mmCIF file of N, CA and C in Angstrom:
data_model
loop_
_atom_site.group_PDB
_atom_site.id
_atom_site.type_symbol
_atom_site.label_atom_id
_atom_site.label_comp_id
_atom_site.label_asym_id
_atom_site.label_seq_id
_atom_site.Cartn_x
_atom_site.Cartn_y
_atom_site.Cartn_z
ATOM 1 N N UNK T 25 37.129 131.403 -63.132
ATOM 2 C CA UNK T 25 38.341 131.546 -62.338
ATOM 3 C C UNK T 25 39.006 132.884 -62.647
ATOM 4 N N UNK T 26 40.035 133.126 -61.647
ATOM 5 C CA UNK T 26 40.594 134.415 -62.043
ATOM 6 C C UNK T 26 41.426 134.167 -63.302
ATOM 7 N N UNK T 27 42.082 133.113 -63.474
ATOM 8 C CA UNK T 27 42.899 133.294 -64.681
ATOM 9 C C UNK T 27 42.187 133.587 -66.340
ATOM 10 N N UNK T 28 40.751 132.963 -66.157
ATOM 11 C CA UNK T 28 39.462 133.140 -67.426
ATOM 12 C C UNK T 28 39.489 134.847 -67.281
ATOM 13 N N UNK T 29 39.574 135.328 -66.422
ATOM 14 C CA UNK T 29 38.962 136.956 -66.022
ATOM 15 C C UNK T 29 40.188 137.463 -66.773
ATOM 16 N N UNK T 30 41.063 137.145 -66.407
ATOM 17 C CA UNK T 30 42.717 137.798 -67.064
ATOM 18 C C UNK T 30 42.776 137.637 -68.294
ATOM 19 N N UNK T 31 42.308 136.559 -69.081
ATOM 20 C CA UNK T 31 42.506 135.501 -70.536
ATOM 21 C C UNK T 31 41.958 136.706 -71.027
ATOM 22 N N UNK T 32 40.581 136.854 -70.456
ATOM 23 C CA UNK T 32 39.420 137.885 -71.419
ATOM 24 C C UNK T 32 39.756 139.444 -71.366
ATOM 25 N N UNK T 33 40.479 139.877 -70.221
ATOM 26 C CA UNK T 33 40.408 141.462 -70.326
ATOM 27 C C UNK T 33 41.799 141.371 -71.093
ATOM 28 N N UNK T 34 43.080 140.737 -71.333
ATOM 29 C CA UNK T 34 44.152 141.079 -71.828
ATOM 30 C C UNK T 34 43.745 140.315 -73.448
ATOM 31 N N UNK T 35 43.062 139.357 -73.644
ATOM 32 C CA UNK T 35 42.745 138.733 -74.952
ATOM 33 C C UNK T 35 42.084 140.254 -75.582
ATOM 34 N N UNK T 36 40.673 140.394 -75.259
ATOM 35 C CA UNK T 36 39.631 141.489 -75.427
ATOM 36 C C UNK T 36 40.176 142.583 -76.252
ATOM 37 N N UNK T 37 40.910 143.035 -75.168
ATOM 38 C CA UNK T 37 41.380 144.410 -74.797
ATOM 39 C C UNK T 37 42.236 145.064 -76.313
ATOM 40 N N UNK T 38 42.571 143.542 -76.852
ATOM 41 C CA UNK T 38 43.581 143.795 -78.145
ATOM 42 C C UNK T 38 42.520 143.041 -79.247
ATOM 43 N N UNK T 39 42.085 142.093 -79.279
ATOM 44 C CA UNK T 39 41.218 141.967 -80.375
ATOM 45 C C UNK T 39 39.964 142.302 -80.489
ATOM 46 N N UNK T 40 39.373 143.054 -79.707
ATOM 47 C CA UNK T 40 37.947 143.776 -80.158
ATOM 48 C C UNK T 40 38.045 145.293 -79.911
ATOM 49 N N UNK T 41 37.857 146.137 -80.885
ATOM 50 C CA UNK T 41 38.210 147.412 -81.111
ATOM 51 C C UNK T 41 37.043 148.428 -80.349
ATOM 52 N N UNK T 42 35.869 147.512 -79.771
ATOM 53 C CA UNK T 42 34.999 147.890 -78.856
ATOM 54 C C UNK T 42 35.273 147.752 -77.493
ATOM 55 N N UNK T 43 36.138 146.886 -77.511
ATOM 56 C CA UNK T 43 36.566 146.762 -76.066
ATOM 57 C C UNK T 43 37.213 147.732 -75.069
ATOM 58 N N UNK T 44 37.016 147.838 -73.910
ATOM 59 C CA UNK T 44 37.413 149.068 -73.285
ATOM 60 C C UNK T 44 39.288 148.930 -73.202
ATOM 61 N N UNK T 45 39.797 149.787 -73.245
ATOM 62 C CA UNK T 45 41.111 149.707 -73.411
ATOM 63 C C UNK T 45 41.997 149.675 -72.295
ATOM 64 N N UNK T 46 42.321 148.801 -71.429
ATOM 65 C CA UNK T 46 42.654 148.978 -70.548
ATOM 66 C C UNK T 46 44.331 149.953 -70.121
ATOM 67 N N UNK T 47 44.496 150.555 -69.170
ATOM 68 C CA UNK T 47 45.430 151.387 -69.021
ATOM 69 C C UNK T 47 46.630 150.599 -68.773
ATOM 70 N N UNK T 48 47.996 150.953 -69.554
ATOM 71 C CA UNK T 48 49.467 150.182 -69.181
ATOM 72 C C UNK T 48 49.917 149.879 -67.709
ATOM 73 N N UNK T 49 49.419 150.766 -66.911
ATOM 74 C CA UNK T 49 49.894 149.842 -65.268
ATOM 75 C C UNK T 49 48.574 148.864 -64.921
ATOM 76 N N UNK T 50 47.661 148.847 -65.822
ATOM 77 C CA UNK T 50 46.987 147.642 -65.149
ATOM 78 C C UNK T 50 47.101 146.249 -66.213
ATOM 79 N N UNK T 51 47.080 146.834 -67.115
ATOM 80 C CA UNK T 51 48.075 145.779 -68.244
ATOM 81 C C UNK T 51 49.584 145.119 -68.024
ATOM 82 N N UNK T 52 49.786 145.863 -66.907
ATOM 83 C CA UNK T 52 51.132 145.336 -66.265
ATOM 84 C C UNK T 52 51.225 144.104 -65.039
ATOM 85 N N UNK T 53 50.016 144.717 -64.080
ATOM 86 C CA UNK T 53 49.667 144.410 -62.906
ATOM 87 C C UNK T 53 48.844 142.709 -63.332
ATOM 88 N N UNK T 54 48.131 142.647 -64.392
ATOM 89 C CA UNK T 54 47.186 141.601 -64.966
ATOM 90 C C UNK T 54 48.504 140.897 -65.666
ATOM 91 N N UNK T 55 49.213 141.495 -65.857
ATOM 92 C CA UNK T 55 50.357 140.190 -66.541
ATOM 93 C C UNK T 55 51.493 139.462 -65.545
ATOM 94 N N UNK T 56 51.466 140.407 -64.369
ATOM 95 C CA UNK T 56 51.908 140.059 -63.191
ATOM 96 C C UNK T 56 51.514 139.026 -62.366
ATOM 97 N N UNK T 57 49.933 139.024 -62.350
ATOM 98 C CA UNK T 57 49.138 137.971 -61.780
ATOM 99 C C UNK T 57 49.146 136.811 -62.238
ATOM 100 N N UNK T 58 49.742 136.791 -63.772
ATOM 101 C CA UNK T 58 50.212 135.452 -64.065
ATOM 102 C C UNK T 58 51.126 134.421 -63.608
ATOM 103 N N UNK T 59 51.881 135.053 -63.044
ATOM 104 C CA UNK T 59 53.457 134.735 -62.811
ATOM 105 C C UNK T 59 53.028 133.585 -61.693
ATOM 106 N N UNK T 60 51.771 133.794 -61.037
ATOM 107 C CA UNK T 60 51.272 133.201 -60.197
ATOM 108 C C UNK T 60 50.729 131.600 -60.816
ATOM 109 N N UNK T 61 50.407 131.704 -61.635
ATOM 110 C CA UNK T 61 49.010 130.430 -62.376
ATOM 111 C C UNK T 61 50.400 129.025 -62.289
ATOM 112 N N UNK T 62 51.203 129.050 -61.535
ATOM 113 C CA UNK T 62 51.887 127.942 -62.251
ATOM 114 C C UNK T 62 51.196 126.313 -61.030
ATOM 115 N N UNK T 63 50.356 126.899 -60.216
ATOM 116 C CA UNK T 63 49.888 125.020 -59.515
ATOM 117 C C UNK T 63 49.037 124.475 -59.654
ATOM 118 N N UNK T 64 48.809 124.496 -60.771
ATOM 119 C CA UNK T 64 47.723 123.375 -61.764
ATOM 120 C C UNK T 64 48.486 123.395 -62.861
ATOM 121 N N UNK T 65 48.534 122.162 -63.688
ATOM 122 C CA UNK T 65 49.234 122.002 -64.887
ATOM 123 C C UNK T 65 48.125 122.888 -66.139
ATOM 124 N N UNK T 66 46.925 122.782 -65.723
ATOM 125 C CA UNK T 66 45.823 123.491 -66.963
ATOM 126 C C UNK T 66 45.934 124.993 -67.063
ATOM 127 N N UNK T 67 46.086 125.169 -65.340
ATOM 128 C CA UNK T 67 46.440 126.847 -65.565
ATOM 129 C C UNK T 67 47.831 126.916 -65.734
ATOM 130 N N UNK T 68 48.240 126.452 -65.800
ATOM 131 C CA UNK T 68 49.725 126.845 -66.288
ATOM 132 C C UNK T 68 50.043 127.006 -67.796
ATOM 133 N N UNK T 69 49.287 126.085 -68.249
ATOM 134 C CA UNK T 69 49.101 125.763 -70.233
ATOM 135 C C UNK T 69 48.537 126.903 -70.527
ATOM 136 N N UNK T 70 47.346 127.332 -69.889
ATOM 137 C CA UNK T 70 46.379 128.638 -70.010
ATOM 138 C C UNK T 70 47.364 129.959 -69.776
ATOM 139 N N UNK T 71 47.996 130.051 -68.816
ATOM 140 C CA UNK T 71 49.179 131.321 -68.900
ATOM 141 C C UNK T 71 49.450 131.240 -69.847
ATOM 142 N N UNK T 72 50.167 129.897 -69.838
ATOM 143 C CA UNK T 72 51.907 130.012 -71.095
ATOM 144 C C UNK T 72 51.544 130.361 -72.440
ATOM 145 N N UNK T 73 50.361 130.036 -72.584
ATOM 146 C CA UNK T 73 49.582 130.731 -74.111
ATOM 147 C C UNK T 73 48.849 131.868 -74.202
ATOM 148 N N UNK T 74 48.187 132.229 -73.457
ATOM 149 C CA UNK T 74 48.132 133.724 -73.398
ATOM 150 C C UNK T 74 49.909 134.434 -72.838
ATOM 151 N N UNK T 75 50.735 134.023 -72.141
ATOM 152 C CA UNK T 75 51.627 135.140 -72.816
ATOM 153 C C UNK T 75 52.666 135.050 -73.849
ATOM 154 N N UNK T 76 52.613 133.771 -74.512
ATOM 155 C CA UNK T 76 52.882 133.434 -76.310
ATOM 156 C C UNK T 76 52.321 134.530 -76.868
ATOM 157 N N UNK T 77 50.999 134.658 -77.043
ATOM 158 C CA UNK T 77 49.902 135.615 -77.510
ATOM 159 C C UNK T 77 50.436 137.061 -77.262
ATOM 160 N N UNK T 78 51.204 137.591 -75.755
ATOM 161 C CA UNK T 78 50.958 138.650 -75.416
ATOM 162 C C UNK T 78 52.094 139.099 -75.971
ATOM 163 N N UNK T 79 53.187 138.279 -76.666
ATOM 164 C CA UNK T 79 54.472 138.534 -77.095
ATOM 165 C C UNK T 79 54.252 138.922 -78.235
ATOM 166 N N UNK T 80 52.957 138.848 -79.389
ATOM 167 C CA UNK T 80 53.117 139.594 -80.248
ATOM 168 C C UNK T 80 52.189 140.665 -80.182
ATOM 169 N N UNK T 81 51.459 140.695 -79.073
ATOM 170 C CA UNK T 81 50.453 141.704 -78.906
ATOM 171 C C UNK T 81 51.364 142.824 -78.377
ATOM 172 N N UNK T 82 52.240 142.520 -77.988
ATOM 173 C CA UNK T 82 52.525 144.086 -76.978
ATOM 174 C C UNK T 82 54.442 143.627 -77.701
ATOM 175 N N UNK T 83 54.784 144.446 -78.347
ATOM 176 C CA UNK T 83 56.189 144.150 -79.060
ATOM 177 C C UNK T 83 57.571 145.327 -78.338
ATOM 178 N N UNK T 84 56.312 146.399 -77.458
ATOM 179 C CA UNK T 84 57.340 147.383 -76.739
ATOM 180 C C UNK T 84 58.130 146.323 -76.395
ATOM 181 N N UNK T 85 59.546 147.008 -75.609
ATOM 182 C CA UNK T 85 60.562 146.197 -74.949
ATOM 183 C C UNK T 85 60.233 145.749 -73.187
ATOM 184 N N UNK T 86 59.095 146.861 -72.945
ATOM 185 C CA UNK T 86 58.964 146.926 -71.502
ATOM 186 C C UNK T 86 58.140 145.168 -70.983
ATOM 187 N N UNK T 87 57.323 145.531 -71.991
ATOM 188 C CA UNK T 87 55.789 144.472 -71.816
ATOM 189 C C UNK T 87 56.726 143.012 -72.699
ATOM 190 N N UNK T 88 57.384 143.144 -73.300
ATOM 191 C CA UNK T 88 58.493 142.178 -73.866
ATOM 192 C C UNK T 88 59.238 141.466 -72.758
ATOM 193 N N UNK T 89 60.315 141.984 -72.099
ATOM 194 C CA UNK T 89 60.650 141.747 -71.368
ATOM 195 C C UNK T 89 59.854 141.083 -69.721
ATOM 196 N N UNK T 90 59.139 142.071 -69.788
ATOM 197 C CA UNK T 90 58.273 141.296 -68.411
ATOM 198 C C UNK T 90 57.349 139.864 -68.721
ATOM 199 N N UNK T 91 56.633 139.837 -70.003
ATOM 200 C CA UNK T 91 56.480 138.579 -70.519
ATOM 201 C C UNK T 91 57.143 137.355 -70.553
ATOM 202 N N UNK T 92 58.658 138.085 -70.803
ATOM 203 C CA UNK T 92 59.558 136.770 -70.888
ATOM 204 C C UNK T 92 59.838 136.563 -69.414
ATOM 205 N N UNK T 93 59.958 137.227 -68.477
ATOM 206 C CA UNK T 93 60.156 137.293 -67.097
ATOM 207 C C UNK T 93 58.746 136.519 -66.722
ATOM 208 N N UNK T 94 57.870 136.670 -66.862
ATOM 209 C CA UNK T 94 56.155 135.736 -66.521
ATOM 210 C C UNK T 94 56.885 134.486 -66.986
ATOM 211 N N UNK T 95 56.789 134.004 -67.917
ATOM 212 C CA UNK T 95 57.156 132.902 -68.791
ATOM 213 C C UNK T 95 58.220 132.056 -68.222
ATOM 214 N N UNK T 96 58.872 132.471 -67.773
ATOM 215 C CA UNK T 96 60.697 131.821 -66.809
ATOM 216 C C UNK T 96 60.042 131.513 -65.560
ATOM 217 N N UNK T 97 59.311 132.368 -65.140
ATOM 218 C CA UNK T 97 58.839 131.900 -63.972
ATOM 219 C C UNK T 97 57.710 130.733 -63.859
ATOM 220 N N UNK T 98 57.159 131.362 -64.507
ATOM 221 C CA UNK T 98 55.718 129.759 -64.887
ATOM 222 C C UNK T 98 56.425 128.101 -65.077
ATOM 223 N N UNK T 99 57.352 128.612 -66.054
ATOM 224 C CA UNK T 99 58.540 127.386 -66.163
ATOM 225 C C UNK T 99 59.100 126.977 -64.927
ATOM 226 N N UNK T 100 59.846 127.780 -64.702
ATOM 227 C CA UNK T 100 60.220 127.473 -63.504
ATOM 228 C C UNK T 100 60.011 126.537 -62.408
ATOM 229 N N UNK T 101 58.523 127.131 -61.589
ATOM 230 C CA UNK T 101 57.646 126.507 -60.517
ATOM 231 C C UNK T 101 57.329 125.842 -61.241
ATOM 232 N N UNK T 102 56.455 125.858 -62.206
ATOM 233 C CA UNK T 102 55.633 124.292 -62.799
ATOM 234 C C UNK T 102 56.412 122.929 -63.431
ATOM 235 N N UNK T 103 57.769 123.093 -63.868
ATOM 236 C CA UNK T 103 58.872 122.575 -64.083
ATOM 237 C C UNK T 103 57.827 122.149 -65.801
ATOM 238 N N UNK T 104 57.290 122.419 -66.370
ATOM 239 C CA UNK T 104 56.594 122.187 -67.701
ATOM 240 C C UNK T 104 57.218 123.147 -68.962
ATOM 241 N N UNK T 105 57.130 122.193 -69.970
ATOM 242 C CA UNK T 105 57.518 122.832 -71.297
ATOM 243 C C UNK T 105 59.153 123.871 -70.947
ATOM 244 N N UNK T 106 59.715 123.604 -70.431
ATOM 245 C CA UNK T 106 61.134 123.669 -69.886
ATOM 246 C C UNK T 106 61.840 123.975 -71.426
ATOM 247 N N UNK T 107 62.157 123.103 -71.948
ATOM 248 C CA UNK T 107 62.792 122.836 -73.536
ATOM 249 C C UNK T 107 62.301 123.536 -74.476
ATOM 250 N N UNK T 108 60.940 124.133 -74.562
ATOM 251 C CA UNK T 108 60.645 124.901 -75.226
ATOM 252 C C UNK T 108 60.566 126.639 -74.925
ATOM 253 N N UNK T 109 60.576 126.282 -73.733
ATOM 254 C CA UNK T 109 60.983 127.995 -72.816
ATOM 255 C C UNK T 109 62.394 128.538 -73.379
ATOM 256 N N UNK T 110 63.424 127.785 -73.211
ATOM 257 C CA UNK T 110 64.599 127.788 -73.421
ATOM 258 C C UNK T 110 65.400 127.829 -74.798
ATOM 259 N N UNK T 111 64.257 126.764 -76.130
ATOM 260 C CA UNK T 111 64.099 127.404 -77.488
ATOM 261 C C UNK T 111 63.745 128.859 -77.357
ATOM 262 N N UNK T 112 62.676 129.245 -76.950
ATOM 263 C CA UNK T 112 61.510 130.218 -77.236
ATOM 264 C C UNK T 112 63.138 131.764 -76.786
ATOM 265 N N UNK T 113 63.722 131.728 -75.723
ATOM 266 C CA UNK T 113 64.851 132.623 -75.212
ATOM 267 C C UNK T 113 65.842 132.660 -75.684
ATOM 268 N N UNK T 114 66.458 131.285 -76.449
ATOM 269 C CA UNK T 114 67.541 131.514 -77.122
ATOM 270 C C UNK T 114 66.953 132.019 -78.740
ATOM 271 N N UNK T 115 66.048 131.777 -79.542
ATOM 272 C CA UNK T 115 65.278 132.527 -80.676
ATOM 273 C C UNK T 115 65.651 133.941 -80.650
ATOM 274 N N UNK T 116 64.826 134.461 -79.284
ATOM 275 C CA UNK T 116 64.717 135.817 -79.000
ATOM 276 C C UNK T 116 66.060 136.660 -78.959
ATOM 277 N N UNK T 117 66.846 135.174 -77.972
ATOM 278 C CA UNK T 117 68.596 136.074 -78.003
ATOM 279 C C UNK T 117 68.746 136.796 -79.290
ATOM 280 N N UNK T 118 68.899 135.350 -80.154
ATOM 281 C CA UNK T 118 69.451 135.580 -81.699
ATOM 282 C C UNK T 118 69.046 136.025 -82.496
ATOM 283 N N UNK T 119 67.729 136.776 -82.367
ATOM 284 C CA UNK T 119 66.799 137.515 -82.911
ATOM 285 C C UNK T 119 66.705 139.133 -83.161
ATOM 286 N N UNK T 120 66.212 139.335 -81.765
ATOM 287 C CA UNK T 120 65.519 140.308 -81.366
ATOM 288 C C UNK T 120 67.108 141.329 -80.857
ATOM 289 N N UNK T 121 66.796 142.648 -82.038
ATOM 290 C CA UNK T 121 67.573 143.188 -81.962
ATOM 291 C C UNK T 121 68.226 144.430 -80.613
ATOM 292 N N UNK T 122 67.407 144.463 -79.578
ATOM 293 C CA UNK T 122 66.956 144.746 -78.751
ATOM 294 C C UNK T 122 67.378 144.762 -77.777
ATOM 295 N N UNK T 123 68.518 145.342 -76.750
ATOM 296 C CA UNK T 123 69.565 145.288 -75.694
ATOM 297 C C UNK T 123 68.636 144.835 -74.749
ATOM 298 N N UNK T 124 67.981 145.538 -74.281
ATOM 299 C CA UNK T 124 67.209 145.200 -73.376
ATOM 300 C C UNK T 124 66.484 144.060 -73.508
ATOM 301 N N UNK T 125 66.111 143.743 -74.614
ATOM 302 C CA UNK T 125 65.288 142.482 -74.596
ATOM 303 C C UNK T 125 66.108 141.180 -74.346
ATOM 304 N N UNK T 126 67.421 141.488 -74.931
ATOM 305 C CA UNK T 126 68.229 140.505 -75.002
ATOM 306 C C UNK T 126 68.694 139.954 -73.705
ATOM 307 N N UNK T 127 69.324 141.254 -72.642
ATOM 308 C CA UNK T 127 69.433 141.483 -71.271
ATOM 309 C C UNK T 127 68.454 140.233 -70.258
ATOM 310 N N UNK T 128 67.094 140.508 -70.999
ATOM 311 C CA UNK T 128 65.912 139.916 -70.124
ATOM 312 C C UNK T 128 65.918 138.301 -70.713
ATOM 313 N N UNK T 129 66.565 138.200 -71.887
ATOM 314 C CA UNK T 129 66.450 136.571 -72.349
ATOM 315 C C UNK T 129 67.474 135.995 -71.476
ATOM 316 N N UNK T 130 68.902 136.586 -71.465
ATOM 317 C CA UNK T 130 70.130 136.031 -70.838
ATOM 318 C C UNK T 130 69.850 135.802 -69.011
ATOM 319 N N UNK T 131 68.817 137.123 -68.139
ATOM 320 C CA UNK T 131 68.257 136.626 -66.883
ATOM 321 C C UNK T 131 67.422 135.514 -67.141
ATOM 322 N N UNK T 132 66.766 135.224 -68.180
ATOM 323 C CA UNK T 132 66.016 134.616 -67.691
ATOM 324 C C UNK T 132 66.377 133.128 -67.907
ATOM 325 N N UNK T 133 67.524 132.737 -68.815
ATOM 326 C CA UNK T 133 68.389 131.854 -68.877
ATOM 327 C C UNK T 133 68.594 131.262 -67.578
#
C-alpha cells in the first residue's frame, strides 16, 4: 500500500545510513500524505506511529510542527486515540521550549 511505501522511505531514510537521503520538500510532501491515512482504523495506527517516530526523528520546529498538525488531523477524522493526542499536545505545550512549536500545540488544541 501507499502508506508501507511512506513507512519505508521516511523510516529508511533516518535509520540506515545507506539509505538514499531524501530531500526536505519531499520529506514534507510524504508527511503530508499522511494527513490522509485516517479511513481505516489500521492505517490510521500505522500513521499515528510513524509520526510518534517522526517527532524524534526530525526535532527542527518546521517538521515539528507539521507533525503535530498530521497528528490533529488523523485524530480528528478517525475520532481514535483522541485522549492521548491531547496528552501528547499539552506535554509539548509544557515542555517544548519553542514559540512556534508551542503556537502549533495551542492550533492544534
Amino acid at each position: 500500500s501507499i502508506l508501507d511505501d511512506i513507512v519505508e522511505l521516511l523510516s529508511d531514510a533516518e535509520k540506515n545510513e545507506s539509505a538514499i537521503k531524501l530531500e526536505l520538500k519531499l520529506k514534507y510532501k510524504l508527511i503530508g500524505l499522511l494527513r490522509n491515512m485516517y479511513h481505516d482504523i489500521n492505517m490510521t495506527e500505522k500513521a499515528r506511529r510513524l509520526c510518534l517516530e517522526l517527532l524524534e526523528a526530525y526535532p527542527t520546529s518546521k517538521f515539528y510542527c507539521m507533525i503535530l498538525k498530521t497528528l490533529t488531523i488523523l485524530v480528528f477524522y478517525s475520532r481514535v486515540n483522541m485522549l492521548k493526542h491531547l496528552e501528547l499536545l499539552f506535554h509539548v505545550l509544557k515542555n517544548d521550549p519553542r514559540i512556534i512549536v508551542k503556537n502549533a500545540c495551542i492550533q492544534c488544541i
